[in-house]
PDB file of C-alpha atoms in Angstrom:
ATOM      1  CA  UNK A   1       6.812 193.364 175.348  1.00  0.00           C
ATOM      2  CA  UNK A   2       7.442 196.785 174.368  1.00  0.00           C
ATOM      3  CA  UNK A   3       9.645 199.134 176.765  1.00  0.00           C
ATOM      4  CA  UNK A   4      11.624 202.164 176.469  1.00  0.00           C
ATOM      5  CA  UNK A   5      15.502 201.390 177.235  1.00  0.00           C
ATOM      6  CA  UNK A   6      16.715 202.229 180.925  1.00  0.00           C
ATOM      7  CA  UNK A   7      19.563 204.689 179.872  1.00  0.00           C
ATOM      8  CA  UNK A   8      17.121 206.971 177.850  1.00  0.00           C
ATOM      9  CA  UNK A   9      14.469 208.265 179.887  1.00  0.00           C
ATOM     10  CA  UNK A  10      14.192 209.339 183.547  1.00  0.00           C
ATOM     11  CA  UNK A  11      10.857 207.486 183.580  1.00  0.00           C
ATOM     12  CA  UNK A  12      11.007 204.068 181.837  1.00  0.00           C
ATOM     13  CA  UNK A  13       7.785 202.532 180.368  1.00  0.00           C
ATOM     14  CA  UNK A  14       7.550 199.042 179.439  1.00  0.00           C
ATOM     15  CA  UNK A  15       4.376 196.942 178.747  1.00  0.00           C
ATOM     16  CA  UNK A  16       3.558 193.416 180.489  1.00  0.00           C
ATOM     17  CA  UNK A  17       0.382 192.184 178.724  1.00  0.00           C
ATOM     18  CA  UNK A  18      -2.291 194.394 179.992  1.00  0.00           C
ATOM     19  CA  UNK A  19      -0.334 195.474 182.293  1.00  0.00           C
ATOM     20  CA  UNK A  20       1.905 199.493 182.342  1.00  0.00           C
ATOM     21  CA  UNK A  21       5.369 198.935 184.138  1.00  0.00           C
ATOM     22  CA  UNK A  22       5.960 202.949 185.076  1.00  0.00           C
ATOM     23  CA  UNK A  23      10.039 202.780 186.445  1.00  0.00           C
ATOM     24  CA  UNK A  24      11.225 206.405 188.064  1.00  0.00           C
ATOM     25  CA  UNK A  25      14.803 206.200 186.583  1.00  0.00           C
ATOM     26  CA  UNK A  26      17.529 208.614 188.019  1.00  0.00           C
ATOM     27  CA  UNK A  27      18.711 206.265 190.459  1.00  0.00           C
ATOM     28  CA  UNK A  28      22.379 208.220 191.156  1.00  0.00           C
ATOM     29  CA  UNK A  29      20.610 211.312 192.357  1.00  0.00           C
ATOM     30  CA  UNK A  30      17.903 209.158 194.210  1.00  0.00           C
ATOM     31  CA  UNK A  31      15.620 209.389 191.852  1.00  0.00           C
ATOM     32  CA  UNK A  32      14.958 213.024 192.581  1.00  0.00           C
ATOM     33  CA  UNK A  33      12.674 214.587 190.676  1.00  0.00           C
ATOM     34  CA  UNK A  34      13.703 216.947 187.620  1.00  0.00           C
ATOM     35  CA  UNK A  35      11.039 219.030 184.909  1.00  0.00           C
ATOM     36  CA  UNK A  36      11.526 216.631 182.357  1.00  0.00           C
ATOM     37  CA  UNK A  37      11.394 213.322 184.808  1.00  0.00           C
ATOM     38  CA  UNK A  38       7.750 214.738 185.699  1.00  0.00           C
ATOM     39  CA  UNK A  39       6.449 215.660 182.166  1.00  0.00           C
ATOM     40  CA  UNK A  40       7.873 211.715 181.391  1.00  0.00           C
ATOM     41  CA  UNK A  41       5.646 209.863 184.686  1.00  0.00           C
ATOM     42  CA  UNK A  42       2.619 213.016 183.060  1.00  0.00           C
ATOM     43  CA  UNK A  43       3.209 210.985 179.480  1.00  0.00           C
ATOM     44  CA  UNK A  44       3.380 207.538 181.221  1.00  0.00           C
ATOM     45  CA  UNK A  45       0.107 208.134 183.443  1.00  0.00           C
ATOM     46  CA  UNK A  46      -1.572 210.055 180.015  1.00  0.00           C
ATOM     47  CA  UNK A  47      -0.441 206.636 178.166  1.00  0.00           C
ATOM     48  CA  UNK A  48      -2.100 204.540 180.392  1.00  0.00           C
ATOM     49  CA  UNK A  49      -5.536 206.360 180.758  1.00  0.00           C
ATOM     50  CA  UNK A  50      -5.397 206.504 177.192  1.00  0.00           C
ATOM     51  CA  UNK A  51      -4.849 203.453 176.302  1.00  0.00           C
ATOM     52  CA  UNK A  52      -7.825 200.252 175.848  1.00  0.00           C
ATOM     53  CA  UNK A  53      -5.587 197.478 175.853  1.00  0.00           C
ATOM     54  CA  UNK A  54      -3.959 198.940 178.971  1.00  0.00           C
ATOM     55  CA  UNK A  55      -6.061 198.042 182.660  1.00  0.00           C
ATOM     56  CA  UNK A  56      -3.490 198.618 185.113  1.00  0.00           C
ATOM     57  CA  UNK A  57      -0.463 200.434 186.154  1.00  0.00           C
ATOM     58  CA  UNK A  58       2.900 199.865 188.275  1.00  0.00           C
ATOM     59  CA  UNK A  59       4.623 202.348 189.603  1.00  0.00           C
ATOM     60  CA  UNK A  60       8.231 201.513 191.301  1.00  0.00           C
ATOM     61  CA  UNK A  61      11.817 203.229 191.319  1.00  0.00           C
ATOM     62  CA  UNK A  62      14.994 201.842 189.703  1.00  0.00           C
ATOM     63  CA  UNK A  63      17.687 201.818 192.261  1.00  0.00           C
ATOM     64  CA  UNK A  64      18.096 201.848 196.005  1.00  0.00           C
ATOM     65  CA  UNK A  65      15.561 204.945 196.367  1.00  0.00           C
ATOM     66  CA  UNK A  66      11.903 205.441 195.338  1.00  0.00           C
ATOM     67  CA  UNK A  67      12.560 209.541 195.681  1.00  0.00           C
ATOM     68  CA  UNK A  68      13.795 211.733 197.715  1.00  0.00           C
ATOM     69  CA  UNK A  69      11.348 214.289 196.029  1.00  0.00           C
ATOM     70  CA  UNK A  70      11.913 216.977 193.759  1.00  0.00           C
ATOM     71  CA  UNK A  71      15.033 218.953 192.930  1.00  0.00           C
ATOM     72  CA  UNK A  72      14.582 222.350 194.078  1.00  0.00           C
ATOM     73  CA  UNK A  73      17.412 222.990 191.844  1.00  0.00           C
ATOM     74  CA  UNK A  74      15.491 222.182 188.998  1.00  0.00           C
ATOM     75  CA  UNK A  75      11.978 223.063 189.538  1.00  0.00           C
ATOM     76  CA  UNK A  76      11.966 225.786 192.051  1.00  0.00           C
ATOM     77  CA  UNK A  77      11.262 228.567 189.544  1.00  0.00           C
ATOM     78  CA  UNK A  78       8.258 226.978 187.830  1.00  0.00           C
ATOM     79  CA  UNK A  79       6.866 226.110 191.231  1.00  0.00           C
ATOM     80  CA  UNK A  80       7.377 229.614 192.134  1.00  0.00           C
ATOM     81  CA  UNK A  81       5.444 230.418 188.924  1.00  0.00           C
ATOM     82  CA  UNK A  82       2.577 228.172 190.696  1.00  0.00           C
ATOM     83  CA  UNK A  83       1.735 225.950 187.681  1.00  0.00           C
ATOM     84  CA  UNK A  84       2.855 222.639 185.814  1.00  0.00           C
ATOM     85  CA  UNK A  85       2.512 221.948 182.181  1.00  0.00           C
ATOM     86  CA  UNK A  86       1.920 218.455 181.353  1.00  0.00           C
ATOM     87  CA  UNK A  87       3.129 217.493 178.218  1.00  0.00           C
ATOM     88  CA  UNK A  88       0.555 217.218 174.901  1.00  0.00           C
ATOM     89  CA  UNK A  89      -1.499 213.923 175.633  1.00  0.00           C
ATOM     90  CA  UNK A  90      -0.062 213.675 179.360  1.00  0.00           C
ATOM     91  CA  UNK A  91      -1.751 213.879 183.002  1.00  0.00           C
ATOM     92  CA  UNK A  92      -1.120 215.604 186.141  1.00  0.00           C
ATOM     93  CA  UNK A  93       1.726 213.476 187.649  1.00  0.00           C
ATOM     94  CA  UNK A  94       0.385 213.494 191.242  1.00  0.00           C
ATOM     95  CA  UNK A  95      -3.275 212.927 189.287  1.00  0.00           C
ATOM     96  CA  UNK A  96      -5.270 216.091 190.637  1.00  0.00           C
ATOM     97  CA  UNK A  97      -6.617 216.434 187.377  1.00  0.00           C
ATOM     98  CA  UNK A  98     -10.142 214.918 187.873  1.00  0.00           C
ATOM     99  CA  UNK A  99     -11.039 210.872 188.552  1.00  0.00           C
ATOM    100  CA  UNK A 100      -8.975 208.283 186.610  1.00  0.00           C
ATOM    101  CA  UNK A 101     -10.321 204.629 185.465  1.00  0.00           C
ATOM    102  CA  UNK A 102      -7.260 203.158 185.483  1.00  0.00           C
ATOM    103  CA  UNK A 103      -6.322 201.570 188.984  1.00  0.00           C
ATOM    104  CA  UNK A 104      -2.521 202.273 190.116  1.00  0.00           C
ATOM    105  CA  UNK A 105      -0.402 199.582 192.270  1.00  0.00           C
ATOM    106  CA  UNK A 106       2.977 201.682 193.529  1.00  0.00           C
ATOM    107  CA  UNK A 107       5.833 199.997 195.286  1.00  0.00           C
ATOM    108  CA  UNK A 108       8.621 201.746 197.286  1.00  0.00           C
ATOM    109  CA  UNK A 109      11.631 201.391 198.899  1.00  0.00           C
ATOM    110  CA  UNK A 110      14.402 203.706 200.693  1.00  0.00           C
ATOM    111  CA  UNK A 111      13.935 206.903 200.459  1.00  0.00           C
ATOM    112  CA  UNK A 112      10.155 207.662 199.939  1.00  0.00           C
ATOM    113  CA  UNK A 113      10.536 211.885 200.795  1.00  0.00           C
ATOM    114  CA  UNK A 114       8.101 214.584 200.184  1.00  0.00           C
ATOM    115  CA  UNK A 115       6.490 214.259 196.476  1.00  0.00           C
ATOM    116  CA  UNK A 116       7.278 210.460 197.157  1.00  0.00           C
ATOM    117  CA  UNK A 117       4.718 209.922 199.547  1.00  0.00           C
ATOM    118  CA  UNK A 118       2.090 211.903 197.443  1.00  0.00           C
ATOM    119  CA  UNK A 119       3.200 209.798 194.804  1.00  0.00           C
ATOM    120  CA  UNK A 120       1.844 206.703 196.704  1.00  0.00           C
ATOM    121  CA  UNK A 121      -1.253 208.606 198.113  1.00  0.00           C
ATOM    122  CA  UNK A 122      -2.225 209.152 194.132  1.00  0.00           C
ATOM    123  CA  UNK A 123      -1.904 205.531 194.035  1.00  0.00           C
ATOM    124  CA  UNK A 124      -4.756 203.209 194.506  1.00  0.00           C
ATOM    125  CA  UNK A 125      -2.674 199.953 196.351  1.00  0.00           C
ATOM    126  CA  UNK A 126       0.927 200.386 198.106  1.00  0.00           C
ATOM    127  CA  UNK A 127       3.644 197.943 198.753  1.00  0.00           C
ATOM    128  CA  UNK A 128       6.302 199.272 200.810  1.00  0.00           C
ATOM    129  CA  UNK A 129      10.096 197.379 201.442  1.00  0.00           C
ATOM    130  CA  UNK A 130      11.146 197.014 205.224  1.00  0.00           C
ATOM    131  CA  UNK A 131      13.593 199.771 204.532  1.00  0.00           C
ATOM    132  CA  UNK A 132      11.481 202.733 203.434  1.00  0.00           C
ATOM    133  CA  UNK A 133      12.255 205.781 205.357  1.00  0.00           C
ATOM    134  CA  UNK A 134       8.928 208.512 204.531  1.00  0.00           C
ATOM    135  CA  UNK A 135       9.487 212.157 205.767  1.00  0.00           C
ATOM    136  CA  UNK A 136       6.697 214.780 204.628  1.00  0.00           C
ATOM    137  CA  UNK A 137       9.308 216.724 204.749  1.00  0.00           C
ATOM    138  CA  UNK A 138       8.083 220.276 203.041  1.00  0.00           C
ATOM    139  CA  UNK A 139       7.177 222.347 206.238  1.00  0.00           C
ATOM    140  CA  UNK A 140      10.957 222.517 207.188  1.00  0.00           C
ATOM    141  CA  UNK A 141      11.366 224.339 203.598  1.00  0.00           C
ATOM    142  CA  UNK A 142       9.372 227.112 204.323  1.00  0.00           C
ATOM    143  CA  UNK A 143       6.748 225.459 202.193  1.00  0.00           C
ATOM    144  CA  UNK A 144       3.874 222.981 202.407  1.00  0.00           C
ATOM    145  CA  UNK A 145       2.637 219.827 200.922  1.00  0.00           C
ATOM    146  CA  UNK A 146       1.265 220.933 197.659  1.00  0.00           C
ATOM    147  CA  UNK A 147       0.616 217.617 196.116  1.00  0.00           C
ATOM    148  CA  UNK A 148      -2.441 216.121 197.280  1.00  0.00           C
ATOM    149  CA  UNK A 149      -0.876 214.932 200.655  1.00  0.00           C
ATOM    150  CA  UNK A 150      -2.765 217.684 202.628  1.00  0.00           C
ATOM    151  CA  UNK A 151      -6.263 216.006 200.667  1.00  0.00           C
ATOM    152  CA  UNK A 152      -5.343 212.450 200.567  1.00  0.00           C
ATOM    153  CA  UNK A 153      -3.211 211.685 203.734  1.00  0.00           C
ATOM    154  CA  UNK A 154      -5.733 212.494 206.324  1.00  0.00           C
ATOM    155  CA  UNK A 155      -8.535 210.381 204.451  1.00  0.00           C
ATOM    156  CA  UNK A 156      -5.977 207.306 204.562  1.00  0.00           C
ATOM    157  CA  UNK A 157      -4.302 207.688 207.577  1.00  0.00           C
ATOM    158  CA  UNK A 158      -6.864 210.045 209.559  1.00  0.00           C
ATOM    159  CA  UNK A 159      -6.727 213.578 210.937  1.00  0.00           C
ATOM    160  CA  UNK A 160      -4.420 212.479 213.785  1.00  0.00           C
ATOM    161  CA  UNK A 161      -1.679 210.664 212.237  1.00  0.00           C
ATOM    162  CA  UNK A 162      -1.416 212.792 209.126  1.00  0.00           C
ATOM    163  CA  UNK A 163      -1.083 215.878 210.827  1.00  0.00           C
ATOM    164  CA  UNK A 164       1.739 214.429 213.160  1.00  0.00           C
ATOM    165  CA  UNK A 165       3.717 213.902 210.370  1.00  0.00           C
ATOM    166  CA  UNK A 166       2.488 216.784 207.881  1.00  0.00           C
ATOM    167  CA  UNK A 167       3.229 219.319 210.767  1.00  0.00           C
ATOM    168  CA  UNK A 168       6.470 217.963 212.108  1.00  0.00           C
ATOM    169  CA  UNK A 169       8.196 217.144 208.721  1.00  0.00           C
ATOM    170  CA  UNK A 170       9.612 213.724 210.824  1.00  0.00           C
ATOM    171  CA  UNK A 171      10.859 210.800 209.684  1.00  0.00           C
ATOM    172  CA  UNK A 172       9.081 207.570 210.011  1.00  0.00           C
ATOM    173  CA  UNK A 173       9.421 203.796 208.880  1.00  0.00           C
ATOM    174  CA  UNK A 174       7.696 201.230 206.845  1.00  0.00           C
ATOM    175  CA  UNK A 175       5.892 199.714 209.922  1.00  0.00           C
ATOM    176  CA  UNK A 176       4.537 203.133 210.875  1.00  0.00           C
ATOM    177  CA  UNK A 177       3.533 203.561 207.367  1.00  0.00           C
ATOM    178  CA  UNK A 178       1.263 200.397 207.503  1.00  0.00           C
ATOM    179  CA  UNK A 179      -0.118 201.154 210.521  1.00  0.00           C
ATOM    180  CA  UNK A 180      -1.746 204.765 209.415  1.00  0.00           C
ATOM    181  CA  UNK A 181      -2.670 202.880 206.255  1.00  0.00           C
ATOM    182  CA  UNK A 182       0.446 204.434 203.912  1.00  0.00           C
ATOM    183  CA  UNK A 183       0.580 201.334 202.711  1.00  0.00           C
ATOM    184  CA  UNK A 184      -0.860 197.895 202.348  1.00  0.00           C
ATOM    185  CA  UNK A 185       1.829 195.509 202.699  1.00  0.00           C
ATOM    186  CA  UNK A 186       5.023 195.550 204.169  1.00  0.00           C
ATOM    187  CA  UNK A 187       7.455 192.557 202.072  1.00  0.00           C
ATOM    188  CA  UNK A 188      11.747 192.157 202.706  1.00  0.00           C
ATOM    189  CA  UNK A 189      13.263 194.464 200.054  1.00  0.00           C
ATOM    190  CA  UNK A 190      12.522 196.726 196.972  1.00  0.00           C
ATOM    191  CA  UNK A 191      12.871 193.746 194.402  1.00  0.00           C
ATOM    192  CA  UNK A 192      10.331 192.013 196.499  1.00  0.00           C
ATOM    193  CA  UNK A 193       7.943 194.806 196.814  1.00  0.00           C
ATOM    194  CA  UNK A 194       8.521 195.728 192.913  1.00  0.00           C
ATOM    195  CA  UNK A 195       7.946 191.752 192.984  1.00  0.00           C
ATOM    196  CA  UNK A 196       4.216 191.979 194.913  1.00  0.00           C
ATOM    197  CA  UNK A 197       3.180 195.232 193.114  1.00  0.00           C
ATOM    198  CA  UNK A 198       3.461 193.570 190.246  1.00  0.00           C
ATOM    199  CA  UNK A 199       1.689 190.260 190.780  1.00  0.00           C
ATOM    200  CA  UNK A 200      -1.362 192.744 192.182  1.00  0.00           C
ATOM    201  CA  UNK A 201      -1.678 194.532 188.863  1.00  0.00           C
ATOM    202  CA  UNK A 202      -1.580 190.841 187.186  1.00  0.00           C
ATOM    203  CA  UNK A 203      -4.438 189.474 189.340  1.00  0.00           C
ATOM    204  CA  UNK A 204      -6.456 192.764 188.209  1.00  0.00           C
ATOM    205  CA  UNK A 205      -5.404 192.823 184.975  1.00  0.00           C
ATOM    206  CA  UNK A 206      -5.501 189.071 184.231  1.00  0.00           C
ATOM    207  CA  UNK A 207      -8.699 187.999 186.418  1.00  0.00           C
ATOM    208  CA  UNK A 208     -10.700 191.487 186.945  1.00  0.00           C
ATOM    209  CA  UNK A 209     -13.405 192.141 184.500  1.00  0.00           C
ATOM    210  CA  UNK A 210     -11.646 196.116 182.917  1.00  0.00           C
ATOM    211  CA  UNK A 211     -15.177 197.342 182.584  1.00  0.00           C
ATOM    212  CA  UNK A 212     -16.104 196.485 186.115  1.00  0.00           C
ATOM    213  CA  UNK A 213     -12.990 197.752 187.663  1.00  0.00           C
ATOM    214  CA  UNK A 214     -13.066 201.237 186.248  1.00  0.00           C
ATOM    215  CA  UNK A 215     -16.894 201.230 186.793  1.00  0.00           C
ATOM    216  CA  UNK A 216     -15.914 200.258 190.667  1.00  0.00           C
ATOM    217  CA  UNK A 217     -13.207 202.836 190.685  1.00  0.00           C
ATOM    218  CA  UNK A 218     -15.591 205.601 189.242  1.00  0.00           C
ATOM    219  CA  UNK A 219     -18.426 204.759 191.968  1.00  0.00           C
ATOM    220  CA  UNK A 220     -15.578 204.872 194.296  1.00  0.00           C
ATOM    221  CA  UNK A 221     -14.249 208.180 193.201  1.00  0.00           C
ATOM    222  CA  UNK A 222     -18.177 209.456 193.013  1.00  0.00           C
ATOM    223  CA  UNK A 223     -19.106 208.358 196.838  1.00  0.00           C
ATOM    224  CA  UNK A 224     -15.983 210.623 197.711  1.00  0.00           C
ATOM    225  CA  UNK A 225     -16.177 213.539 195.753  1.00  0.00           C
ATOM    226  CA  UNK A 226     -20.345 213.723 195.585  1.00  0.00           C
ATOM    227  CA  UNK A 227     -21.182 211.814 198.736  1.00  0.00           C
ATOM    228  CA  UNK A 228     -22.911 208.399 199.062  1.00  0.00           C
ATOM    229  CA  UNK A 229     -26.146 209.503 197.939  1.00  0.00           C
ATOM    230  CA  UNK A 230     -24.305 210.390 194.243  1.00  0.00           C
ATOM    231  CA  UNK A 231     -22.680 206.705 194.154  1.00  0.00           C
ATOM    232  CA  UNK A 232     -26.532 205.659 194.956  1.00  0.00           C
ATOM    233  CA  UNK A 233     -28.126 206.450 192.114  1.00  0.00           C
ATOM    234  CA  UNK A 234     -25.598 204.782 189.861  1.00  0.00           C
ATOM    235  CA  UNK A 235     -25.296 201.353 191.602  1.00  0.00           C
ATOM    236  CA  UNK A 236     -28.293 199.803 189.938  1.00  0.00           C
ATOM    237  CA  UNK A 237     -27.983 201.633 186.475  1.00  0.00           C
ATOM    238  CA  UNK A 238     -24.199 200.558 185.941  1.00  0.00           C
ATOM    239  CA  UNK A 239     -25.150 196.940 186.559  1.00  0.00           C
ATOM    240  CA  UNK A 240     -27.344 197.006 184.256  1.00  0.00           C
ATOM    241  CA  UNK A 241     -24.686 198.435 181.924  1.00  0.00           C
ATOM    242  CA  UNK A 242     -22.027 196.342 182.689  1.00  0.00           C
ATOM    243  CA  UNK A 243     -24.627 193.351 182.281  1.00  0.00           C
ATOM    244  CA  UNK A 244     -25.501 194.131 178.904  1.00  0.00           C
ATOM    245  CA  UNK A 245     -21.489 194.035 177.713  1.00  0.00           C
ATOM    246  CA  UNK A 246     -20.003 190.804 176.376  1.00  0.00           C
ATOM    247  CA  UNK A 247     -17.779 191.077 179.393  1.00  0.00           C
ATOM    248  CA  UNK A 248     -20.603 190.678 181.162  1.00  0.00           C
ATOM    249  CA  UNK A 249     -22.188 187.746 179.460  1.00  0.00           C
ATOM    250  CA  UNK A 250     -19.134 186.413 179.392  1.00  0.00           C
ATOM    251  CA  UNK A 251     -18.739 186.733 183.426  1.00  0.00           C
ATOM    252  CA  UNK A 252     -22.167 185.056 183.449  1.00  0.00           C
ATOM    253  CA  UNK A 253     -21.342 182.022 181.702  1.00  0.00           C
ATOM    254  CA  UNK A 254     -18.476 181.773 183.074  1.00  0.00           C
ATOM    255  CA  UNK A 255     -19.945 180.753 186.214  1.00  0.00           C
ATOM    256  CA  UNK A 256     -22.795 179.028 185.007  1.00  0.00           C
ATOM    257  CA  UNK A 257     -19.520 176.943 183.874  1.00  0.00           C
ATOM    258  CA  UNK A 258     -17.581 177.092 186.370  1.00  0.00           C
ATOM    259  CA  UNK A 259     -14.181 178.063 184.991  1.00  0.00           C
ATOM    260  CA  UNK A 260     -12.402 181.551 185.319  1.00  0.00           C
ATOM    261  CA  UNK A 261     -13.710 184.329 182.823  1.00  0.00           C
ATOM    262  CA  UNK A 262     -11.955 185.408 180.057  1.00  0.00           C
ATOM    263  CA  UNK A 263     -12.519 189.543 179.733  1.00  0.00           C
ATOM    264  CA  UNK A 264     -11.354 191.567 176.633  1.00  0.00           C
ATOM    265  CA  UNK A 265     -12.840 194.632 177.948  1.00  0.00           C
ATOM    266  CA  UNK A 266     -16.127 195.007 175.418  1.00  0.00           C
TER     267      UNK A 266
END
């Protein structure tokens, strides 16, 4: 297991098997967000597109506090410039940048403010502590969300609900965040949603055929962008693809066999 050491980056990285453990890491300033802490999570996310032997990432805060967004202090001017330059190699750390294959599994706790809950929007599964407090807080800053929560929040939690909370800039909890669809799964603590968000990136990394997830996440991502009619005319074709892989021979036998598959990603 390979990982980068907790005192030397404001993003830790550390591999479990197939699996990227992606740690936001400036826990005394609540894991606010700096220039260099977002070109890190743009290297981590870049790493784990990147990467073959890598099917699934994690995404969780060291500390007390998943974020309490980004310091204004810090990256005000080169918002004010309107652009961010991801790092050689790295992607766009609220991933705008076109459709990923890899599938994300984020877990929060505390503090989830502003870029935080964009952060989990990006995200494909969310596990949220019973402590999470979410605030999209950016209209009371003379601003607006500019990180996909306008996009993504009112295709999770519908027109409605994201607007209430887009608009108002309020504060609301974990059980309000599972009801608009925030998140998935409400558990006791951050440990134990770190904990759940975890075991779901095992079960798709360990037991999910890699070619078939990023083909599912691709139709996904194709019915949504394109329209159903797009994702149509690729069902039967990438079947037939997948099929012809050994992963998919080796899904075949497997159940002719009956015993769980064992996927390399070929």
């Amino acid at each position: 297991m390979n990982s980068t050491p907790a005192d030397a980056a404001t993003v830790t990285v550390e591999r479990d098997g197939h699996v990227l453990l992606m740690g936001l890491n400036r826990p005394a300033k609540r894991n606010a967000f700096t220039r260099a802490m977002l070109a890190e999570l743009s290297a981590a996310y870049g790493l784990l597109e990147s990467d073959d032997d890598l099917w699934c990432g994690v995404l969780f805060a060291h500390g007390d506090h998943f974020t309490g967004g980004l310091d204004m202090v810090d990256v005000g001017a080169e918002l004010a410039s309107g652009k961010f330059d991801a790092p050689e190699g790295g992607r766009d750390p609220w991933r705008l940048d076109g459709t990923w294959t890899k599938p994300v599994v984020a877990a929060a706790q505390g503090w989830v403010m502003t870029l935080g809950i964009e952060l989990l929007l990006a995200a494909d599964i969310r596990v949220a502590a019973q402590d999470a407090r979410f605030a999209q807080y950016e209209i009371r800053r003379g601003i607006y969300p500019f990180g996909g929560a306008t996009l993504r929040f009112p295709r999770e939690a519908g027109w409605g609900d994201a607007m209430r909370w887009i608009l108002t800039g309020e504060e609301f909890d974990a059980a309000e965040a599972h009801r608009i669809g925030l998140v998935q799964e409400v558990v006791a603590d951050g440990p134990a949603a770190i904990e759940r968000a975890t075991g779901i990136a095992r079960v798709i990394a360990g037991k999910s055929a890699p070619l078939g997830v990023r083909t599912a996440l691709r139709s996904a991502h194709l019915a949504r962008e394109h329209g159903d009619g797009a994702a149509i005319e690729r069902l039967r074709p990438d079947i037939a693809r997948l099929l012809s892989t050994t992963d998919g021979a080796e899904g075949i036998r497997s159940f002719i066999e009956r015993r769980d598959a064992v996927f390399t990603g070929r």
